[in-house]
């Protein structure tokens, strides 16, 4: 079992809709979670971090963390074609080791 | 310009040759990660350093891979001898770990390695 798991997708949503990306993790010791966006041929770019249970909002992005259920999600409101990319979830445990999921490919169509 | 710099950006080499990849972390960052990315496996953590000391290199094939941080401004990843299965994009990322956790890691542009 991978430490961080994501559905590979692709997840296809129409422009203007809400895209919901999910991630589960197996290490209960994980303390911090991150969402990265990676465009094809580019390096991962940090877009959100979340450390406490609940929601964290930043512009069109909302990260949600539920430590009891061991899942993390990212909501993208008013999705734009420019949001089309692979979204990587990462978890960090007590050893500060940053482990990534395999990513979910998001396609936003006009 | 605060960014992680990796060199070379692209490398094509023959099987059996030595490959060295270099990374300059963001000034002031005390943690450096090396990842390998392939279509099949995604981003795999190979090794990471804190204050130049290796913390974990369990993701790295020890017989052919080695990672070092000779000083705070340079991290290296070496493969000797290289094999076709090593073909991948290798990313370096750096972060600053404060007293608490929460490593926000920033990635370099990557080195695309092709072993023929």
Short mmCIF file of N, CA, C and O in Angstrom, two decimals, chain A residues 43-101:
data_model
loop_
_atom_site.label_atom_id
_atom_site.label_comp_id
_atom_site.label_asym_id
_atom_site.label_seq_id
_atom_site.Cartn_x
_atom_site.Cartn_y
_atom_site.Cartn_z
N UNK A 43 7.96 21.56 -13.45
CA UNK A 43 8.18 21.05 -12.11
C UNK A 43 6.96 21.31 -11.23
O UNK A 43 6.15 22.19 -11.52
N UNK A 44 6.80 20.54 -10.16
CA UNK A 44 5.67 20.76 -9.25
C UNK A 44 5.76 22.13 -8.58
O UNK A 44 6.84 22.59 -8.21
N UNK A 45 4.60 22.74 -8.42
CA UNK A 45 4.50 24.07 -7.84
C UNK A 45 3.55 24.00 -6.66
O UNK A 45 2.41 23.53 -6.79
N UNK A 46 4.00 24.46 -5.49
CA UNK A 46 3.17 24.42 -4.28
C UNK A 46 2.01 25.41 -4.40
O UNK A 46 2.21 26.57 -4.70
N UNK A 47 0.78 24.91 -4.16
CA UNK A 47 -0.37 25.80 -4.20
C UNK A 47 -1.09 25.91 -2.85
O UNK A 47 -1.70 26.95 -2.57
N UNK A 48 -1.05 24.86 -2.03
CA UNK A 48 -1.76 24.93 -0.74
C UNK A 48 -1.04 24.04 0.26
O UNK A 48 -0.50 22.99 -0.10
N UNK A 49 -1.09 24.44 1.52
CA UNK A 49 -0.63 23.59 2.61
C UNK A 49 -1.71 23.60 3.69
O UNK A 49 -2.43 24.60 3.85
N UNK A 50 -1.85 22.50 4.42
CA UNK A 50 -2.85 22.42 5.49
C UNK A 50 -2.31 21.54 6.60
O UNK A 50 -1.71 20.49 6.34
N UNK A 51 -2.50 21.99 7.84
CA UNK A 51 -1.91 21.29 8.98
C UNK A 51 -2.95 20.87 10.02
O UNK A 51 -2.71 19.97 10.81
N UNK A 52 -4.11 21.53 10.00
CA UNK A 52 -5.13 21.26 11.02
C UNK A 52 -6.40 20.73 10.37
O UNK A 52 -6.67 21.02 9.20
N UNK A 53 -7.16 19.99 11.13
CA UNK A 53 -8.45 19.51 10.63
C UNK A 53 -9.33 20.68 10.23
O UNK A 53 -9.31 21.74 10.85
N UNK A 54 -10.08 20.47 9.16
CA UNK A 54 -11.00 21.51 8.72
C UNK A 54 -10.65 22.01 7.35
O UNK A 54 -10.00 21.32 6.56
N UNK A 55 -11.11 23.21 7.05
CA UNK A 55 -10.93 23.81 5.74
C UNK A 55 -9.94 24.97 5.80
O UNK A 55 -9.86 25.68 6.80
N UNK A 56 -9.25 25.15 4.68
CA UNK A 56 -8.37 26.31 4.53
C UNK A 56 -8.59 26.84 3.13
O UNK A 56 -8.47 26.09 2.16
N UNK A 57 -8.92 28.11 3.04
CA UNK A 57 -9.27 28.71 1.75
C UNK A 57 -8.20 29.69 1.30
O UNK A 57 -7.64 30.44 2.11
N UNK A 58 -7.92 29.67 0.00
CA UNK A 58 -6.99 30.63 -0.59
C UNK A 58 -7.46 30.91 -2.01
O UNK A 58 -7.24 30.10 -2.91
N UNK A 59 -8.17 32.02 -2.16
CA UNK A 59 -8.70 32.36 -3.48
C UNK A 59 -9.72 31.33 -3.93
O UNK A 59 -10.67 31.01 -3.22
N UNK A 60 -9.51 30.76 -5.10
CA UNK A 60 -10.43 29.75 -5.63
C UNK A 60 -10.18 28.36 -5.07
O UNK A 60 -10.91 27.42 -5.36
N UNK A 61 -9.13 28.21 -4.28
CA UNK A 61 -8.74 26.90 -3.76
C UNK A 61 -9.16 26.75 -2.30
O UNK A 61 -9.01 27.66 -1.50
N UNK A 62 -9.68 25.56 -1.98
CA UNK A 62 -9.97 25.20 -0.59
C UNK A 62 -9.39 23.81 -0.33
O UNK A 62 -9.71 22.87 -1.05
N UNK A 63 -8.53 23.73 0.67
CA UNK A 63 -8.00 22.44 1.09
C UNK A 63 -8.79 21.98 2.32
O UNK A 63 -9.16 22.79 3.17
N UNK A 64 -9.05 20.69 2.38
CA UNK A 64 -9.78 20.12 3.50
C UNK A 64 -8.98 18.96 4.06
O UNK A 64 -8.45 18.14 3.31
N UNK A 65 -8.91 18.88 5.39
CA UNK A 65 -8.17 17.81 6.04
C UNK A 65 -9.05 17.15 7.09
O UNK A 65 -9.67 17.84 7.90
N UNK A 66 -9.09 15.83 7.06
CA UNK A 66 -9.81 15.04 8.06
C UNK A 66 -8.85 13.96 8.56
O UNK A 66 -8.67 12.93 7.91
N UNK A 67 -8.22 14.22 9.69
CA UNK A 67 -7.19 13.29 10.19
C UNK A 67 -7.82 12.00 10.70
O UNK A 67 -7.20 10.94 10.62
N UNK A 68 -9.02 12.05 11.20
CA UNK A 68 -9.66 10.83 11.70
C UNK A 68 -9.91 9.85 10.55
O UNK A 68 -9.73 8.64 10.70
N UNK A 69 -10.29 10.37 9.40
CA UNK A 69 -10.55 9.54 8.23
C UNK A 69 -9.35 9.42 7.31
O UNK A 69 -9.39 8.70 6.32
N UNK A 70 -8.30 10.16 7.63
CA UNK A 70 -7.04 10.11 6.88
C UNK A 70 -7.25 10.48 5.42
O UNK A 70 -6.81 9.74 4.51
N UNK A 71 -7.93 11.59 5.21
CA UNK A 71 -8.03 12.05 3.83
C UNK A 71 -7.87 13.56 3.76
O UNK A 71 -8.13 14.31 4.70
N UNK A 72 -7.42 13.95 2.59
CA UNK A 72 -7.19 15.36 2.27
C UNK A 72 -7.86 15.62 0.93
O UNK A 72 -7.83 14.75 0.05
N UNK A 73 -8.44 16.78 0.78
CA UNK A 73 -9.03 17.08 -0.51
C UNK A 73 -8.70 18.52 -0.92
O UNK A 73 -8.31 19.34 -0.08
N UNK A 74 -8.84 18.76 -2.19
CA UNK A 74 -8.65 20.10 -2.75
C UNK A 74 -9.83 20.41 -3.63
O UNK A 74 -10.16 19.64 -4.53
N UNK A 75 -10.49 21.53 -3.34
CA UNK A 75 -11.59 22.00 -4.18
C UNK A 75 -11.11 23.21 -4.97
O UNK A 75 -10.48 24.11 -4.41
N UNK A 76 -11.41 23.20 -6.25
CA UNK A 76 -11.09 24.35 -7.10
C UNK A 76 -12.42 24.89 -7.61
O UNK A 76 -13.14 24.22 -8.37
N UNK A 77 -12.77 26.09 -7.16
CA UNK A 77 -14.02 26.72 -7.59
C UNK A 77 -13.79 27.47 -8.89
O UNK A 77 -12.68 27.90 -9.20
N UNK A 78 -14.88 27.62 -9.65
CA UNK A 78 -14.82 28.36 -10.91
C UNK A 78 -13.63 27.88 -11.75
O UNK A 78 -12.76 28.67 -12.15
N UNK A 79 -13.57 26.58 -11.99
CA UNK A 79 -12.44 25.99 -12.72
C UNK A 79 -12.23 26.65 -14.07
O UNK A 79 -13.20 26.97 -14.79
N UNK A 80 -10.97 26.85 -14.41
CA UNK A 80 -10.59 27.47 -15.67
C UNK A 80 -9.75 26.48 -16.49
O UNK A 80 -9.07 25.62 -15.92
N UNK A 81 -9.77 26.61 -17.82
CA UNK A 81 -8.91 25.73 -18.62
C UNK A 81 -7.44 25.78 -18.18
O UNK A 81 -6.73 24.78 -18.27
N UNK A 82 -7.01 26.92 -17.65
CA UNK A 82 -5.62 27.04 -17.19
C UNK A 82 -5.35 26.22 -15.93
O UNK A 82 -4.19 26.05 -15.53
N UNK A 83 -6.41 25.71 -15.30
CA UNK A 83 -6.23 24.82 -14.14
C UNK A 83 -5.92 23.39 -14.57
O UNK A 83 -5.60 22.54 -13.73
N UNK A 84 -6.03 23.11 -15.85
CA UNK A 84 -5.75 21.76 -16.35
C UNK A 84 -4.29 21.42 -16.09
O UNK A 84 -3.37 22.09 -16.60
N UNK A 85 -4.07 20.40 -15.30
CA UNK A 85 -2.72 20.02 -14.86
C UNK A 85 -2.86 18.75 -14.03
O UNK A 85 -3.96 18.24 -13.83
N UNK A 86 -1.74 18.26 -13.57
CA UNK A 86 -1.75 17.15 -12.61
C UNK A 86 -1.58 17.72 -11.21
O UNK A 86 -0.71 18.56 -10.99
N UNK A 87 -2.43 17.28 -10.30
CA UNK A 87 -2.40 17.77 -8.92
C UNK A 87 -1.84 16.67 -8.02
O UNK A 87 -2.36 15.56 -7.98
N UNK A 88 -0.79 17.02 -7.32
CA UNK A 88 -0.07 16.08 -6.47
C UNK A 88 -0.36 16.39 -5.01
O UNK A 88 -0.24 17.52 -4.57
N UNK A 89 -0.71 15.35 -4.28
CA UNK A 89 -0.92 15.46 -2.84
C UNK A 89 0.35 14.95 -2.15
O UNK A 89 0.94 13.95 -2.59
N UNK A 90 0.78 15.61 -1.09
CA UNK A 90 1.97 15.17 -0.36
C UNK A 90 1.69 15.24 1.14
O UNK A 90 1.00 16.13 1.62
N UNK A 91 2.26 14.28 1.85
CA UNK A 91 2.13 14.26 3.30
C UNK A 91 3.50 14.24 3.97
O UNK A 91 4.47 13.71 3.41
N UNK A 92 3.57 14.86 5.12
CA UNK A 92 4.82 14.94 5.86
C UNK A 92 4.60 14.39 7.26
O UNK A 92 3.69 14.82 7.97
N UNK A 93 5.46 13.43 7.66
CA UNK A 93 5.33 12.83 8.97
C UNK A 93 6.31 13.43 9.97
O UNK A 93 6.95 14.45 9.71
N UNK A 94 6.47 12.74 11.10
CA UNK A 94 7.35 13.24 12.15
C UNK A 94 8.81 13.35 11.72
O UNK A 94 9.57 14.11 12.28
N UNK A 95 9.18 12.56 10.73
CA UNK A 95 10.57 12.59 10.29
C UNK A 95 10.82 13.65 9.23
O UNK A 95 11.91 13.75 8.69
N UNK A 96 9.78 14.44 8.91
CA UNK A 96 9.87 15.49 7.89
C UNK A 96 10.04 14.93 6.49
O UNK A 96 10.34 15.67 5.56
N UNK A 97 9.85 13.62 6.34
CA UNK A 97 9.94 13.03 5.01
C UNK A 97 8.69 13.42 4.23
O UNK A 97 7.57 13.23 4.71
N UNK A 98 8.88 13.97 3.05
CA UNK A 98 7.76 14.46 2.23
C UNK A 98 7.45 13.42 1.16
O UNK A 98 8.25 13.21 0.25
N UNK A 99 6.29 12.77 1.30
CA UNK A 99 5.91 11.69 0.40
C UNK A 99 4.75 12.13 -0.48
O UNK A 99 3.75 12.67 0.03
N UNK A 100 4.87 11.86 -1.78
CA UNK A 100 3.87 12.28 -2.74
C UNK A 100 3.01 11.13 -3.22
O UNK A 100 3.46 9.98 -3.31
N UNK A 101 1.76 11.45 -3.54
CA UNK A 101 0.92 10.54 -4.29
C UNK A 101 1.30 10.61 -5.76
O UNK A 101 2.14 11.42 -6.17
#
